[in-house]
mmCIF file of C-alpha atoms in Angstrom:
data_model
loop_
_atom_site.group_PDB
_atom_site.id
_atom_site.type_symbol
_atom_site.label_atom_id
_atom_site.label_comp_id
_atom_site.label_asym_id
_atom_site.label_seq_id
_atom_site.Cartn_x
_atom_site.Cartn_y
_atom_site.Cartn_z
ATOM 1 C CA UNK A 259 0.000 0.000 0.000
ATOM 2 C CA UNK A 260 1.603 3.392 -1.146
ATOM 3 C CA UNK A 261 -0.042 6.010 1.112
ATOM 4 C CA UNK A 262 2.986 8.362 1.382
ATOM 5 C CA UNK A 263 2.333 10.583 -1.929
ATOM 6 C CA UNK A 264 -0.967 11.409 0.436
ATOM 7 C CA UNK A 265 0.950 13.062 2.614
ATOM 8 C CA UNK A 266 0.204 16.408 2.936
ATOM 9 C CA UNK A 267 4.186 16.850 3.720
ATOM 10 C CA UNK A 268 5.871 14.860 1.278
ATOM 11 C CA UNK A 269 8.343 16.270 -0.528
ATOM 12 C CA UNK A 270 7.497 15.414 -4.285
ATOM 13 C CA UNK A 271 3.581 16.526 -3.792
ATOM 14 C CA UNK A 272 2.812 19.273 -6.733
ATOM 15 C CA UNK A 273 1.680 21.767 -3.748
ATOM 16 C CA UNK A 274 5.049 21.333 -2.057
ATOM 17 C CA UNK A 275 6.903 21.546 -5.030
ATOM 18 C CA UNK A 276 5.036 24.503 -6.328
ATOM 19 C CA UNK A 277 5.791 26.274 -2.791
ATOM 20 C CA UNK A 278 9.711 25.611 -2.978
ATOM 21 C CA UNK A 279 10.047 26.638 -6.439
ATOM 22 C CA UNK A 280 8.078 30.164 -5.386
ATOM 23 C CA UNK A 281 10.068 30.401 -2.066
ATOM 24 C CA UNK A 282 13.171 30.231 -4.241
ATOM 25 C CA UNK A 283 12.360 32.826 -6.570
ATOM 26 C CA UNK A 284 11.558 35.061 -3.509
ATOM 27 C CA UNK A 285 14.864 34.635 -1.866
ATOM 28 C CA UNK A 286 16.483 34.858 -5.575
ATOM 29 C CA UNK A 287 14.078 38.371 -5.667
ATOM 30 C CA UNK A 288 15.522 39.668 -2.430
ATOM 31 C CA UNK A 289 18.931 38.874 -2.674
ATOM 32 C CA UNK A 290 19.237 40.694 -5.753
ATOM 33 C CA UNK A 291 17.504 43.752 -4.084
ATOM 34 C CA UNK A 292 20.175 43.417 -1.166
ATOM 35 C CA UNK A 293 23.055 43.040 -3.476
ATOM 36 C CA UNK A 294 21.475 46.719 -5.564
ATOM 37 C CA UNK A 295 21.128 48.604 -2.533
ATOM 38 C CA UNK A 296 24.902 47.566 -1.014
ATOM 39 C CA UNK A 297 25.867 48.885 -4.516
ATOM 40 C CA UNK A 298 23.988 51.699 -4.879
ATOM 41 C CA UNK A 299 25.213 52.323 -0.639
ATOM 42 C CA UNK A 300 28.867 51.743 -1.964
ATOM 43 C CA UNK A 301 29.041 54.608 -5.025
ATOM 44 C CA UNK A 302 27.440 56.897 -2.777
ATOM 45 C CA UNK A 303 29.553 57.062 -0.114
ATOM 46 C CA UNK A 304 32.377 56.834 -2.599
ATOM 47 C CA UNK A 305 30.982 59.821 -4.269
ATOM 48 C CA UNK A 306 31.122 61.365 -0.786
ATOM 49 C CA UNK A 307 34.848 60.625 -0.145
ATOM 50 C CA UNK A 308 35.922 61.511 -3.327
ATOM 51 C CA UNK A 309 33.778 65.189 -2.450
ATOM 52 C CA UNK A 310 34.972 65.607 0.607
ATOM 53 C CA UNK A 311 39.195 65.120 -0.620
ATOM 54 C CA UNK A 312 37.996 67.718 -3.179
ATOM 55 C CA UNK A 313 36.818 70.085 -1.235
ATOM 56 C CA UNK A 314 39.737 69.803 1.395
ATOM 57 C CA UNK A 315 42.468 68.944 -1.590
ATOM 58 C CA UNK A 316 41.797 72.555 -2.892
ATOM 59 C CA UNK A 317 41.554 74.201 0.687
ATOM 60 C CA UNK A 318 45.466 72.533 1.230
ATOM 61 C CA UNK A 319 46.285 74.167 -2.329
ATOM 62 C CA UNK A 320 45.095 77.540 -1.108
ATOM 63 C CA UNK A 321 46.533 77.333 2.579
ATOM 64 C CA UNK A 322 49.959 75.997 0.729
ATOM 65 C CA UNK A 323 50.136 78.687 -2.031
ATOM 66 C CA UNK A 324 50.220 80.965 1.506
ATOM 67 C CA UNK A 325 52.857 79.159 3.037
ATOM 68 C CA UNK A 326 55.152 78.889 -0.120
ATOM 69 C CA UNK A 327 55.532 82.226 0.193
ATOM 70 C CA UNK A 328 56.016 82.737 3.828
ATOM 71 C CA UNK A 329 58.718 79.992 4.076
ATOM 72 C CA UNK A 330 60.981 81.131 0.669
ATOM 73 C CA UNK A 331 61.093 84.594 2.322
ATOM 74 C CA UNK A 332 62.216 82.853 5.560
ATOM 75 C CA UNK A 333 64.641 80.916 3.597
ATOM 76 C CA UNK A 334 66.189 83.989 1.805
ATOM 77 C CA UNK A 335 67.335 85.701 5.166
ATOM 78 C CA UNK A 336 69.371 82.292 6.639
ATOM 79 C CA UNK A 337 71.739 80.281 5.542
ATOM 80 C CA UNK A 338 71.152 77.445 3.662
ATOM 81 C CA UNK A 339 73.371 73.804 6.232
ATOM 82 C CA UNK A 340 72.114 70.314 4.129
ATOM 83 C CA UNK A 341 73.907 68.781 6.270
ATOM 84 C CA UNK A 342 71.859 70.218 9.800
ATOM 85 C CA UNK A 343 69.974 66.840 10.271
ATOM 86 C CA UNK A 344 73.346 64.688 10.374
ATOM 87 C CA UNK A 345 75.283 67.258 12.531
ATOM 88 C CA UNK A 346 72.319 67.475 15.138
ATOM 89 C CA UNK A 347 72.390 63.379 15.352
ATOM 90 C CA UNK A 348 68.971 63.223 14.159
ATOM 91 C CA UNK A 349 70.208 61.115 11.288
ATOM 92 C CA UNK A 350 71.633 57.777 11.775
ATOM 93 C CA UNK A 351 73.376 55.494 9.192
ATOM 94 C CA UNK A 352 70.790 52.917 8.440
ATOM 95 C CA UNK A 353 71.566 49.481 6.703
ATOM 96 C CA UNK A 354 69.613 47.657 4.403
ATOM 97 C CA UNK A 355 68.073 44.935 6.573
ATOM 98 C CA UNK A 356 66.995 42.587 3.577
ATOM 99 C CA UNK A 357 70.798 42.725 2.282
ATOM 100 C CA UNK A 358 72.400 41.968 5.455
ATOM 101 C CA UNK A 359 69.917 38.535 5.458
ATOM 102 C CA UNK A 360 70.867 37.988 2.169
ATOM 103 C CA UNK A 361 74.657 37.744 2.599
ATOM 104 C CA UNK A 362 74.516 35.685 5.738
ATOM 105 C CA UNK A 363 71.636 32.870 4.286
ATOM 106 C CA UNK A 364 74.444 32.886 1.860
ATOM 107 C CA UNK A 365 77.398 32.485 4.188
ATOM 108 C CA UNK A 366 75.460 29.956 6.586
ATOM 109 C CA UNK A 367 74.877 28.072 2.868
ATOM 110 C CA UNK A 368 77.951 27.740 2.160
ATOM 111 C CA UNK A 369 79.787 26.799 5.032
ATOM 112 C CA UNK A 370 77.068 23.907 5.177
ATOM 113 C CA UNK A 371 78.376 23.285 1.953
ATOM 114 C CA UNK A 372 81.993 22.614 3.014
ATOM 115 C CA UNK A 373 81.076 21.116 6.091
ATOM 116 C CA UNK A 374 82.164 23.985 8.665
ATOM 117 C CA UNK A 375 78.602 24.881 9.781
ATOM 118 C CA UNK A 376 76.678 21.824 11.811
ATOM 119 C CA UNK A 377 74.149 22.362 14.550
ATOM 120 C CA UNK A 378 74.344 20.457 17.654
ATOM 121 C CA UNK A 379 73.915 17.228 17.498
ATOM 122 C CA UNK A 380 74.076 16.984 13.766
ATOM 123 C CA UNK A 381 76.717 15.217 12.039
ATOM 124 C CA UNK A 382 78.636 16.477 8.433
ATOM 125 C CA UNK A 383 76.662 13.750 6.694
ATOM 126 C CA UNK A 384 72.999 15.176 8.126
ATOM 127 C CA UNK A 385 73.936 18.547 7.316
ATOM 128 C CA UNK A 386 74.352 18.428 3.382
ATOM 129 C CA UNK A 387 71.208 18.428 1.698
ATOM 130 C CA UNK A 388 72.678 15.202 -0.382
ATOM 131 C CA UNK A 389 73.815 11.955 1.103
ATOM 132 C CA UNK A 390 76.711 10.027 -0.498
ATOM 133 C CA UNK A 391 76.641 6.376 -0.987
ATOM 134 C CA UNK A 392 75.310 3.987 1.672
ATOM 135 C CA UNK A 393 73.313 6.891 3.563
ATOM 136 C CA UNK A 394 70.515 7.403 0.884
ATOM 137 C CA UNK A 395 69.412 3.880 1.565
ATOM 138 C CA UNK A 396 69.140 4.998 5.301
ATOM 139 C CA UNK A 397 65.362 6.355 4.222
ATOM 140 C CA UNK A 398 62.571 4.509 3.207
ATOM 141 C CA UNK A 399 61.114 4.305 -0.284
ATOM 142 C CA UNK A 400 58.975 7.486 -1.038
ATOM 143 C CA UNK A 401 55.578 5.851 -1.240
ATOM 144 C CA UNK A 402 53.150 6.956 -4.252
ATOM 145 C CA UNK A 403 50.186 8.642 -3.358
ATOM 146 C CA UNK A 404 46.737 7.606 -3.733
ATOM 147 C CA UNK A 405 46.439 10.253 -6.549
ATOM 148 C CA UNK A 406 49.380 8.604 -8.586
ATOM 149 C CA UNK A 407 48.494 4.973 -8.199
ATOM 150 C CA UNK A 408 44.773 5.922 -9.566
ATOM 151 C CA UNK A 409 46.076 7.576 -12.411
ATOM 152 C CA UNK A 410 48.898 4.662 -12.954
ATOM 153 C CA UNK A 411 45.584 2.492 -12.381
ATOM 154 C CA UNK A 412 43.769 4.759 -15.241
ATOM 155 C CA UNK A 413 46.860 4.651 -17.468
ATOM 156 C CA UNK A 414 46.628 1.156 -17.371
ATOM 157 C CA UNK A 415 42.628 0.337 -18.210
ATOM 158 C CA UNK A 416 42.874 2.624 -21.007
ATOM 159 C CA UNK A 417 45.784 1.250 -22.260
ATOM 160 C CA UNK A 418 44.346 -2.329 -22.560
ATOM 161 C CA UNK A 419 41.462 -0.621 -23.673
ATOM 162 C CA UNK A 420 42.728 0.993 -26.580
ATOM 163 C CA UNK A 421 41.377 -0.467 -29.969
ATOM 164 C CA UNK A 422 44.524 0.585 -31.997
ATOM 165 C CA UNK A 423 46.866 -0.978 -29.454
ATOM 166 C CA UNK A 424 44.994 -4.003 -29.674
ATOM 167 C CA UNK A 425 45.387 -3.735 -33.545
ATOM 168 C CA UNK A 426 49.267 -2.835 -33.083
ATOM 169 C CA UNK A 427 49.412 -6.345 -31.444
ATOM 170 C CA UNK A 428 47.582 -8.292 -33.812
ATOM 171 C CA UNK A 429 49.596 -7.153 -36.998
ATOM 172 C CA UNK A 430 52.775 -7.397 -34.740
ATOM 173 C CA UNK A 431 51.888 -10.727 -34.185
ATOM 174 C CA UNK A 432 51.148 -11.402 -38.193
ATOM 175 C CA UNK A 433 54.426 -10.163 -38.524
ATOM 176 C CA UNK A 434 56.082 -12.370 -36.949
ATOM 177 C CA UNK A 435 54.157 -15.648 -37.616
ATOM 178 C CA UNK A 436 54.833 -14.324 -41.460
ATOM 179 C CA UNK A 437 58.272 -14.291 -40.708
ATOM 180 C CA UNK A 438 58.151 -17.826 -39.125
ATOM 181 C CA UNK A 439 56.442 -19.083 -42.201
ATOM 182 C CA UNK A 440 59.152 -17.585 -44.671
ATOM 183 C CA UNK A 441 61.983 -18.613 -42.688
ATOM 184 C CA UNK A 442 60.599 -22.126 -42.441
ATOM 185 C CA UNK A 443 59.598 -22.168 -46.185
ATOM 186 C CA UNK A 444 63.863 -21.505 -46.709
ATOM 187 C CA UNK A 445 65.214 -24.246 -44.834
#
């Protein structure tokens, strides 16, 4: 007895499926509203910044044009020291951080290299990057992952798959039994 399309809550009754379909379109409806009104939210109050820099971008221009003035006429009465800053001590010799890494990631490299550099409790054969000889068997085989072996797996299957391989055997093998046959037929 199949009472379940009865149901007043079934899933797959035309009602039900009527009221999903309806309920979608609503949220589609709304989120589309949302997503106009952040936009429409967005340009305005970049329309506002871009206003407001205006307005104070041409005040600065104004108040500057002032000051330009006022400091070149300062300037022309007093001597002109570049060097002030450094003679005051406000300046101080700065080295480029990023360079200084550099050269000692290089230094650290290559006294690895020649075997001067080991950490503690490292020996000269753990601390170059390649082993010589024997050590290399002192790891285990790198195992394949799952990835590799399925497409090994794949490589396979299509391979005995393949129609023209298939054909490439069968002539290979007419080949040779030709060549049998001929070399028999001689003798």
């Amino acid at each position: 007895m199949n009472i379940l399309p009865k149901k007043n809550w079934h899933v797959r009754t035309k009602k039900n499926i009527e009221r999903v379909r309806r309920d979608e379109e609503q949220a589609a409806e709304e989120e589309k509203e949302r997503q106009r009104r952040i936009a429409l939210a967005e340009s305005e109050a970049r329309t506002d910044l871009l206003r407001q820099r205006a307005k104070h971008r041409q005040r600065d221009d104004d108040e500057e044009y002032e000051g330009d003035r006022q400091v070149v006429e300062f300037q022309a009465r007093q001597h002109v020291n570049f060097f002030s800053d450094i003679e005051q001590g406000m300046k101080q010799k700065k080295v480029n951080e990023e360079h200084e890494k550099e050269k000692k990631e290089e230094k650290e490299k290559w006294e690895k290299s020649i075997g001067l550099l080991t950490y503690l409790g490292q020996s000269s054969v753990e601390s170059k990057t390649t082993k010589p000889g024997i050590y290399r068997y002192s790891e285990p085989p790198k195992k394949k992952s799952k990835e590799e072996e399925n497409m090994e797996e794949d490589m396979k299957r299509k391979h005995s798959l393949d129609p023209l391989h298939k054909m490439k055997e069968y002539v290979e093998k007419k080949k040779k039994h030709k060549h049998k046959d001929k070399h028999k037929v001689r003798q």
